[in-house]
Short mmCIF file of C-alpha atoms in Angstrom, two decimals:
data_model
loop_
_atom_site.label_atom_id
_atom_site.label_comp_id
_atom_site.label_asym_id
_atom_site.label_seq_id
_atom_site.Cartn_x
_atom_site.Cartn_y
_atom_site.Cartn_z
CA MET A 1 -21.52 7.98 9.64
CA LEU A 2 -23.30 8.92 6.15
CA ARG A 3 -22.71 12.65 5.64
CA GLN A 4 -23.95 14.94 2.79
CA TYR A 5 -21.13 16.24 0.16
CA LYS A 6 -21.39 18.65 -2.32
CA LEU A 7 -20.82 17.04 -5.54
CA LYS A 8 -18.55 19.22 -7.03
CA ASP A 9 -16.00 18.60 -4.28
CA TYR A 10 -15.84 14.92 -4.95
CA ASN A 11 -12.70 13.79 -6.68
CA PHE A 12 -13.79 12.67 -10.11
CA ARG A 13 -9.98 12.68 -11.51
CA LEU A 14 -9.25 9.65 -9.04
CA VAL A 15 -12.45 7.63 -10.47
CA LEU A 16 -11.56 8.79 -14.03
CA TRP A 17 -8.31 7.12 -13.75
CA VAL A 18 -9.23 3.95 -11.43
CA MET A 19 -12.14 3.36 -14.64
CA SER A 20 -10.01 3.74 -17.29
CA LEU A 21 -7.40 1.53 -16.06
CA SER A 22 -10.20 -1.07 -14.78
CA ILE A 23 -11.86 -1.04 -18.37
CA LEU A 24 -8.17 -1.59 -19.96
CA GLY A 25 -8.23 -4.68 -17.36
CA ILE A 26 -11.47 -5.99 -19.21
CA LEU A 27 -10.30 -5.69 -22.47
CA LEU A 28 -7.09 -7.62 -21.76
CA VAL A 29 -8.28 -10.50 -19.51
CA GLY A 30 -10.94 -10.94 -22.40
CA SER A 31 -8.30 -11.24 -24.80
CA ALA A 32 -6.11 -13.29 -22.39
CA GLU A 33 -9.15 -15.97 -21.52
CA ALA A 34 -12.59 -14.58 -23.11
CA SER A 35 -14.52 -16.66 -20.50
CA LEU A 36 -13.28 -14.53 -17.90
CA GLN A 37 -14.52 -11.20 -19.34
CA SER A 38 -17.88 -11.20 -18.09
CA ARG A 39 -16.63 -12.03 -14.51
CA GLN A 40 -14.13 -9.12 -14.81
CA LEU A 41 -16.71 -6.83 -15.91
CA MET A 42 -18.81 -8.15 -13.01
CA GLY A 43 -15.81 -7.48 -10.36
CA VAL A 44 -15.58 -3.96 -11.94
CA ILE A 45 -19.09 -3.01 -11.72
CA MET A 46 -19.22 -4.44 -7.87
CA GLY A 47 -16.26 -2.79 -6.97
CA THR A 48 -17.62 0.61 -8.29
CA ILE A 49 -20.60 0.32 -6.40
CA LEU A 50 -18.89 -0.56 -3.12
CA MET A 51 -16.44 2.50 -4.00
CA LEU A 52 -19.12 5.08 -4.44
CA VAL A 53 -20.85 3.54 -1.19
CA ILE A 54 -17.70 3.75 1.11
CA SER A 55 -16.78 7.41 -0.51
CA LEU A 56 -20.23 8.52 1.39
CA PHE A 57 -19.12 7.08 4.60
CA ASP A 58 -16.91 9.36 7.22
CA TYR A 59 -13.62 7.63 7.28
CA SER A 60 -13.45 8.74 10.82
CA TRP A 61 -16.35 6.85 12.18
CA VAL A 62 -15.52 4.16 10.42
CA LEU A 63 -11.86 4.02 12.35
CA SER A 64 -13.68 4.30 15.68
CA PHE A 65 -14.20 0.48 15.06
CA TYR A 66 -10.31 0.10 14.79
CA TRP A 67 -9.99 -2.98 17.14
CA ILE A 68 -13.13 -4.69 15.51
CA ILE A 69 -11.55 -4.43 12.14
CA TYR A 70 -7.82 -5.90 13.53
CA GLY A 71 -10.35 -8.39 15.06
CA VAL A 72 -12.33 -9.32 12.17
CA ASN A 73 -9.07 -9.50 10.38
CA ILE A 74 -7.50 -12.13 12.34
CA LEU A 75 -10.27 -14.06 12.40
CA MET A 76 -10.78 -13.79 8.65
CA LEU A 77 -7.16 -15.08 8.06
CA SER A 78 -7.72 -17.42 10.51
CA ALA A 79 -10.75 -18.91 8.79
CA VAL A 80 -8.24 -19.49 5.62
CA LEU A 81 -6.12 -21.99 7.52
CA LEU A 82 -8.96 -23.55 9.04
CA TYR A 83 -11.38 -23.92 6.34
CA GLY A 84 -9.69 -22.58 3.24
CA TRP A 85 -9.33 -24.37 -0.13
CA ALA A 86 -5.95 -25.76 -0.87
CA THR A 87 -4.52 -25.50 -4.73
CA HIS A 88 -0.74 -25.84 -5.78
CA GLY A 89 0.07 -26.29 -2.07
CA ALA A 90 -1.35 -23.37 -1.03
CA ARG A 91 -4.22 -22.54 1.06
CA ARG A 92 -4.97 -19.06 0.43
CA TRP A 93 -8.80 -19.08 -0.78
CA ILE A 94 -12.40 -20.09 0.75
CA ASN A 95 -14.96 -21.17 -0.71
CA LEU A 96 -18.17 -19.38 -0.81
CA GLY A 97 -19.79 -21.61 -3.63
CA PHE A 98 -20.61 -18.71 -5.77
CA THR A 99 -16.93 -17.47 -6.14
CA LYS A 100 -13.94 -18.13 -4.27
CA PHE A 101 -12.28 -15.55 -2.17
CA GLN A 102 -8.80 -14.81 -1.17
CA PRO A 103 -9.18 -12.94 2.48
CA VAL A 104 -5.47 -11.47 2.20
CA GLU A 105 -6.60 -8.96 -0.59
CA LEU A 106 -9.41 -7.45 2.10
CA ALA A 107 -6.74 -8.00 4.87
CA LYS A 108 -4.28 -5.44 3.08
CA ILE A 109 -7.17 -2.76 3.44
CA PHE A 110 -7.92 -3.74 7.06
CA ILE A 111 -4.33 -3.41 8.00
CA ILE A 112 -4.39 0.18 6.56
CA LEU A 113 -7.53 1.07 7.97
CA PHE A 114 -6.37 -0.67 11.57
CA PHE A 115 -2.70 1.16 11.67
CA ALA A 116 -4.41 4.57 10.57
CA MET A 117 -6.13 4.96 13.76
CA PHE A 118 -3.57 3.33 16.06
CA LEU A 119 -0.76 5.19 14.35
CA MET A 120 -2.47 8.37 14.71
CA LYS A 121 -3.44 8.11 18.66
CA HIS A 122 0.11 7.23 19.33
CA ALA A 123 1.60 10.28 17.21
CA ASN A 124 3.24 11.81 20.39
CA GLU A 125 5.08 8.81 20.99
CA ILE A 126 5.61 7.24 17.60
CA SER A 127 9.46 6.74 17.90
CA LYS A 128 9.23 5.23 21.62
CA PRO A 129 10.25 1.73 21.97
CA ARG A 130 7.34 0.67 23.42
CA THR A 131 5.34 2.13 20.86
CA ILE A 132 7.18 0.24 18.10
CA ILE A 133 7.44 -3.03 19.80
CA LYS A 134 3.75 -2.51 20.11
CA ALA A 135 3.15 -2.35 16.48
CA MET A 136 5.56 -4.63 15.56
CA LEU A 137 3.52 -7.23 17.59
CA LEU A 138 0.20 -6.26 16.04
CA ILE A 139 1.29 -6.32 12.63
CA ALA A 140 3.54 -9.82 13.63
CA LEU A 141 -0.11 -11.87 13.93
CA PRO A 142 -1.62 -11.14 11.01
CA LEU A 143 1.80 -11.81 9.11
CA ALA A 144 2.46 -15.06 10.73
CA LEU A 145 -0.79 -16.29 9.71
CA ILE A 146 -0.56 -15.31 5.85
CA ILE A 147 2.82 -16.91 5.84
CA MET A 148 1.82 -20.09 7.23
CA GLU A 149 -1.04 -20.21 3.80
CA PRO A 150 2.19 -20.09 2.61
CA ASP A 151 2.16 -16.21 0.81
CA LEU A 152 5.30 -14.72 0.97
CA LYS A 153 4.93 -12.59 -1.73
CA ASN A 154 1.88 -11.02 0.16
CA THR A 155 3.91 -11.05 3.22
CA LEU A 156 6.32 -8.98 2.01
CA THR A 157 3.83 -6.52 0.21
CA ILE A 158 2.48 -5.97 3.40
CA THR A 159 5.52 -5.63 5.44
CA MET A 160 6.79 -2.79 3.03
CA VAL A 161 3.28 -1.25 3.15
CA PHE A 162 3.40 -1.10 7.22
CA CYS A 163 7.14 0.50 6.80
CA CYS A 164 5.84 3.36 4.56
CA LEU A 165 2.73 3.72 7.07
CA TYR A 166 5.25 4.06 9.93
CA PHE A 167 7.64 6.26 8.41
CA VAL A 168 4.46 8.61 7.31
CA ALA A 169 3.14 8.93 11.06
CA GLY A 170 6.65 10.52 11.86
CA LEU A 171 9.24 8.34 12.72
CA ASP A 172 12.55 9.38 13.47
CA PHE A 173 15.03 9.51 10.89
CA ARG A 174 17.50 8.16 13.01
CA ILE A 175 15.47 5.08 13.37
CA VAL A 176 14.61 4.53 9.71
CA PHE A 177 18.14 4.48 8.65
CA GLY A 178 19.22 2.07 11.30
CA ALA A 179 16.48 -0.34 10.47
CA VAL A 180 17.46 -0.19 6.85
CA GLY A 181 20.82 -0.72 7.89
CA ALA A 182 20.16 -3.56 10.06
CA VAL A 183 17.83 -5.30 7.20
CA ILE A 184 20.57 -4.84 4.40
CA LEU A 185 23.13 -6.38 7.08
CA ALA A 186 20.75 -9.46 7.84
CA ALA A 187 19.84 -9.94 4.15
CA ALA A 188 23.80 -10.03 3.39
CA ILE A 189 23.88 -12.67 6.07
CA LEU A 190 20.85 -14.66 5.85
CA LEU A 191 20.35 -14.73 2.53
CA PRO A 192 23.15 -17.39 1.60
CA ILE A 193 21.93 -19.32 4.28
CA ILE A 194 18.12 -19.34 2.68
CA LEU A 195 19.09 -20.27 -0.20
CA GLN A 196 21.13 -23.57 1.14
CA PRO A 197 19.27 -27.03 -0.53
CA GLY A 198 17.83 -28.59 2.85
CA SER A 199 16.85 -24.98 4.31
CA ASN A 200 13.63 -25.16 6.02
CA ILE A 201 13.02 -21.02 5.76
CA LEU A 202 11.24 -21.42 2.28
CA ARG A 203 9.83 -23.68 0.19
CA ASP A 204 11.59 -25.20 -2.41
CA TYR A 205 9.72 -23.71 -5.35
CA GLN A 206 10.24 -20.63 -3.78
CA ARG A 207 14.01 -20.97 -3.49
CA ASP A 208 14.25 -22.76 -6.80
CA ARG A 209 12.50 -19.31 -8.29
CA ILE A 210 15.36 -16.77 -6.65
CA MET A 211 17.95 -19.18 -8.00
CA MET A 212 16.56 -19.18 -11.54
CA PHE A 213 16.62 -15.68 -11.44
CA ILE A 214 19.83 -15.41 -9.70
CA TYR A 215 21.76 -18.02 -11.79
CA GLN A 216 19.58 -17.39 -15.30
CA ASP A 217 22.43 -16.90 -17.62
CA ASP A 218 24.74 -19.45 -15.83
CA GLU A 219 24.81 -22.96 -18.00
CA ASN A 220 26.18 -24.62 -14.80
CA TYR A 221 22.30 -24.23 -13.31
CA ASN A 222 19.40 -25.85 -14.65
CA TYR A 223 16.44 -24.07 -13.75
CA ASP A 224 13.29 -23.55 -15.85
CA ASN A 225 12.84 -19.64 -16.69
CA THR A 226 10.83 -20.39 -19.77
CA GLN A 227 7.59 -18.48 -18.28
CA GLN A 228 9.45 -15.52 -17.89
CA ASN A 229 11.53 -15.40 -21.14
CA ASN A 230 8.16 -15.93 -23.25
CA SER A 231 6.43 -13.21 -21.27
CA VAL A 232 9.79 -10.84 -22.32
CA THR A 233 9.56 -12.14 -25.56
CA ALA A 234 5.44 -11.48 -25.87
CA ILE A 235 6.10 -7.79 -24.75
CA GLY A 236 9.00 -6.96 -27.17
CA SER A 237 7.10 -8.27 -30.10
CA GLY A 238 4.67 -5.78 -29.38
CA GLN A 239 6.98 -3.14 -30.51
CA LEU A 240 5.16 0.42 -30.77
CA THR A 241 1.55 -0.10 -31.50
CA GLY A 242 1.32 -3.97 -30.79
CA LYS A 243 -0.56 -6.76 -32.53
CA GLY A 244 -3.89 -5.58 -31.75
CA LEU A 245 -6.87 -6.65 -28.86
CA ASN A 246 -7.92 -10.42 -29.60
CA ASN A 247 -5.96 -11.19 -32.39
CA SER A 248 -5.38 -14.44 -34.25
CA ASP A 249 -1.71 -14.88 -34.37
CA VAL A 250 -1.00 -18.48 -33.18
CA SER A 251 2.74 -17.32 -32.58
CA SER A 252 1.87 -14.84 -29.76
CA ALA A 253 2.40 -15.80 -26.64
CA ASN A 254 -1.26 -15.18 -25.33
CA LYS A 255 -2.82 -17.59 -28.29
CA GLY A 256 -0.17 -20.01 -28.33
CA ASN A 257 -0.67 -20.59 -24.59
CA PHE A 258 3.10 -20.01 -23.98
CA ILE A 259 2.57 -18.46 -20.53
CA PRO A 260 0.54 -19.87 -17.86
CA GLU A 261 -1.53 -17.48 -15.82
CA ILE A 262 -1.67 -14.89 -18.43
CA GLN A 263 -4.47 -13.58 -17.13
CA THR A 264 -3.18 -12.59 -13.82
CA ASP A 265 0.13 -12.62 -13.14
CA PHE A 266 1.77 -11.93 -16.57
CA ILE A 267 -1.48 -9.65 -17.74
CA PHE A 268 1.09 -7.21 -18.27
CA ALA A 269 3.02 -9.46 -20.98
CA VAL A 270 -0.54 -9.31 -23.13
CA ALA A 271 -0.72 -5.57 -22.73
CA GLY A 272 3.19 -5.63 -24.32
CA GLU A 273 1.91 -7.88 -26.70
CA GLU A 274 -1.26 -6.33 -28.17
CA LEU A 275 -0.96 -2.92 -27.22
CA GLY A 276 2.37 -2.61 -27.72
CA PHE A 277 4.97 -0.07 -26.17
CA ILE A 278 2.32 2.87 -26.10
CA GLY A 279 -0.95 0.72 -24.14
CA SER A 280 2.15 -0.63 -22.17
CA ALA A 281 2.91 2.77 -21.34
CA GLY A 282 -0.44 4.19 -20.86
CA ILE A 283 -1.33 1.27 -18.23
CA ILE A 284 2.05 2.52 -16.07
CA ILE A 285 1.04 6.26 -16.61
CA LEU A 286 -2.78 5.65 -15.42
CA LEU A 287 -0.89 3.63 -12.23
CA LEU A 288 1.11 6.69 -11.45
CA LEU A 289 -1.75 9.27 -11.41
CA ILE A 290 -3.88 7.13 -9.25
CA ILE A 291 -0.75 6.75 -6.86
CA LEU A 292 -0.09 10.68 -7.48
CA GLU A 293 -3.60 11.06 -6.57
CA CYS A 294 -3.60 9.18 -3.64
CA LEU A 295 -0.65 11.09 -2.28
CA PHE A 296 -1.91 14.26 -3.09
CA THR A 297 -5.16 13.37 -1.09
CA GLY A 298 -3.36 12.61 1.95
CA ARG A 299 -1.24 15.78 1.68
CA ARG A 300 -4.47 17.67 2.11
CA ALA A 301 -5.94 15.24 4.63
CA LYS A 302 -7.47 16.60 7.48
CA ASP A 303 -5.85 14.50 10.06
CA LEU A 304 -3.11 11.78 10.35
CA SER A 305 -5.63 9.11 9.88
CA GLY A 306 -6.64 10.32 6.59
CA THR A 307 -2.85 10.94 5.54
CA ILE A 308 -2.01 7.43 6.34
CA ILE A 309 -5.04 6.01 4.66
CA CYS A 310 -3.88 7.51 1.31
CA THR A 311 -0.08 7.14 1.57
CA GLY A 312 -1.47 3.35 2.40
CA MET A 313 -3.15 2.96 -0.62
CA ALA A 314 -0.59 4.60 -2.78
CA ALA A 315 2.44 1.89 -0.99
CA LEU A 316 -0.09 -0.59 -1.88
CA ILE A 317 -0.74 -0.13 -5.47
CA ALA A 318 2.86 1.00 -6.30
CA PHE A 319 4.63 -2.20 -4.96
CA GLN A 320 2.05 -4.66 -6.12
CA SER A 321 2.64 -2.72 -9.83
CA PHE A 322 6.08 -2.69 -9.61
CA ILE A 323 6.15 -6.19 -8.64
CA ASN A 324 3.87 -7.44 -11.19
CA ILE A 325 5.71 -5.70 -14.10
CA GLY A 326 9.05 -6.39 -12.64
CA VAL A 327 8.28 -10.39 -12.84
CA ALA A 328 6.63 -9.67 -16.59
CA THR A 329 9.63 -8.04 -17.56
CA GLY A 330 12.31 -10.36 -16.08
CA ILE A 331 13.64 -7.61 -13.93
CA LEU A 332 12.41 -9.51 -10.48
CA PRO A 333 12.19 -13.36 -9.62
CA ASN A 334 8.70 -15.07 -10.43
CA THR A 335 6.31 -14.74 -7.93
CA GLY A 336 2.10 -14.39 -8.36
CA THR A 337 1.22 -11.00 -7.79
CA PRO A 338 -1.77 -9.22 -9.55
CA LEU A 339 -1.49 -5.90 -11.35
CA PRO A 340 -3.97 -3.73 -9.27
CA PHE A 341 -7.25 -3.14 -11.45
CA VAL A 342 -5.99 -5.41 -14.57
CA SER A 343 -5.53 -8.44 -13.67
CA ASN A 344 -8.35 -11.22 -13.26
CA GLY A 345 -9.27 -11.74 -10.03
CA LEU A 346 -12.47 -10.65 -8.12
CA SER A 347 -10.81 -10.55 -4.47
CA SER A 348 -8.09 -8.16 -5.32
CA LEU A 349 -9.95 -6.21 -7.45
CA VAL A 350 -12.96 -5.57 -5.22
CA SER A 351 -10.48 -5.22 -2.09
CA LEU A 352 -8.71 -2.17 -4.40
CA TYR A 353 -11.92 -0.64 -4.90
CA ILE A 354 -12.90 -0.64 -1.29
CA GLY A 355 -9.32 0.94 -0.37
CA ILE A 356 -10.01 3.74 -3.24
CA GLY A 357 -13.43 4.73 -1.47
CA PHE A 358 -11.86 5.09 1.60
CA VAL A 359 -9.52 7.67 -0.12
CA LEU A 360 -12.24 9.34 -1.76
CA ASN A 361 -13.97 10.00 1.39
CA VAL A 362 -11.00 11.55 2.60
CA SER A 363 -10.45 13.74 -0.54
CA LEU A 364 -14.38 14.84 0.47
CA GLN A 365 -12.91 16.19 3.88
CA ASN A 366 -9.64 17.52 3.02
CA LYS A 367 -8.35 20.82 5.19
CA VAL A 368 -9.42 23.38 2.91
CA ARG A 369 -13.07 21.77 2.56
CA LEU A 370 -12.91 21.49 6.22
CA SER A 371 -11.89 25.01 6.99
CA GLU A 372 -14.74 26.26 4.51
CA VAL A 373 -17.35 24.26 6.19
CA ARG A 374 -16.44 25.64 9.50
CA HIS A 375 -16.60 28.90 8.38
CA SER A 376 -19.65 28.65 6.97
CA GLU A 377 -21.21 27.00 10.12
CA ARG A 378 -20.01 29.77 12.46
CA LYS A 379 -21.10 32.41 9.58
CA ALA A 380 -24.72 30.64 9.46
CA ALA A 381 -24.64 30.67 13.57
CA ARG A 382 -23.64 34.45 13.70
CA HIS A 383 -26.53 35.16 11.54
CA ARG A 384 -28.81 32.88 13.76
CA TYR A 385 -27.71 35.21 16.55
CA VAL A 386 -28.24 38.49 14.95
CA ARG A 387 -31.79 37.16 13.82
CA ARG A 388 -32.82 36.12 17.40
CA ASN A 389 -31.77 39.37 19.06
CA ASP A 390 -33.17 41.68 16.03
#
């Protein structure tokens, strides 16, 4: 459970990158919507406390309850469908009174923790059909609950993270290449069918967003892509150094209210306009440093479960960052995905801090430090034996 660690072994680099990005997030959210800045600050404080506390818990002890984690996750996602608060045609939040909680954000962390233990326990048979089918059935249940909300973007994000977890666990490369080929073939066959009007696979607004992206320059299709166009314009208008935080330029996308949900899905547009290329690049670099730190920590983990936790967090942050920035810059279809540690949203922010807390604990127990501890324990045991015999 709780263990004693040396302060010098703490991964302060990872904490520094996360806190730096979070401070930028507080400033950008405050510039986008001043009334939300104190809420964002509260989320960072709450998340930091949870991160530090969780980093002192032995992750191996936590993972010993992996079936309980899976069960709680299913109950939490089911509660959304039964008692959730609906808005814009989606039922994704639970109203806690003082705030709205989006369970799918915490579900991402729970799924990483569950499969960290599940895949380690099946490491010797990871490529066997029986194990693959069992894992696919286990991931299918939470994915089904998430897509029923409906929440296509998080369904796809969790699917991609799951694939990364399984690959890191040691899946045979032949299966990987076969699966990639099957997905590409299926996409080529099914995509035209899915995008047909009247298809029940996607909702109308989801299909329209994809069609808007594919045919954005075709005059024969009348899809409104104003939100993304304004986002790209805002990012470009910041040029090298930006217009400055909290500027009063009414022609800006931020102050002129040209982009809906700018404090969440399009927070990168605020960064581009107000901090310019330098500030936007700084955010991307900080995200990259966090991802690399997670991957390096995973390489030094004491066991496979630790490696999977770190890889899962790296994949989650990487996918969400790519989707958010891709949408804001117009290279991906419009979908509402928060930018990790930057966008407004307590559920996403606090959940990511919880995940980083587990990565920090993995770092405290890496192979080098574990061998040092065992060496010192053996040395102390020999010393006690010599003293008793003297």
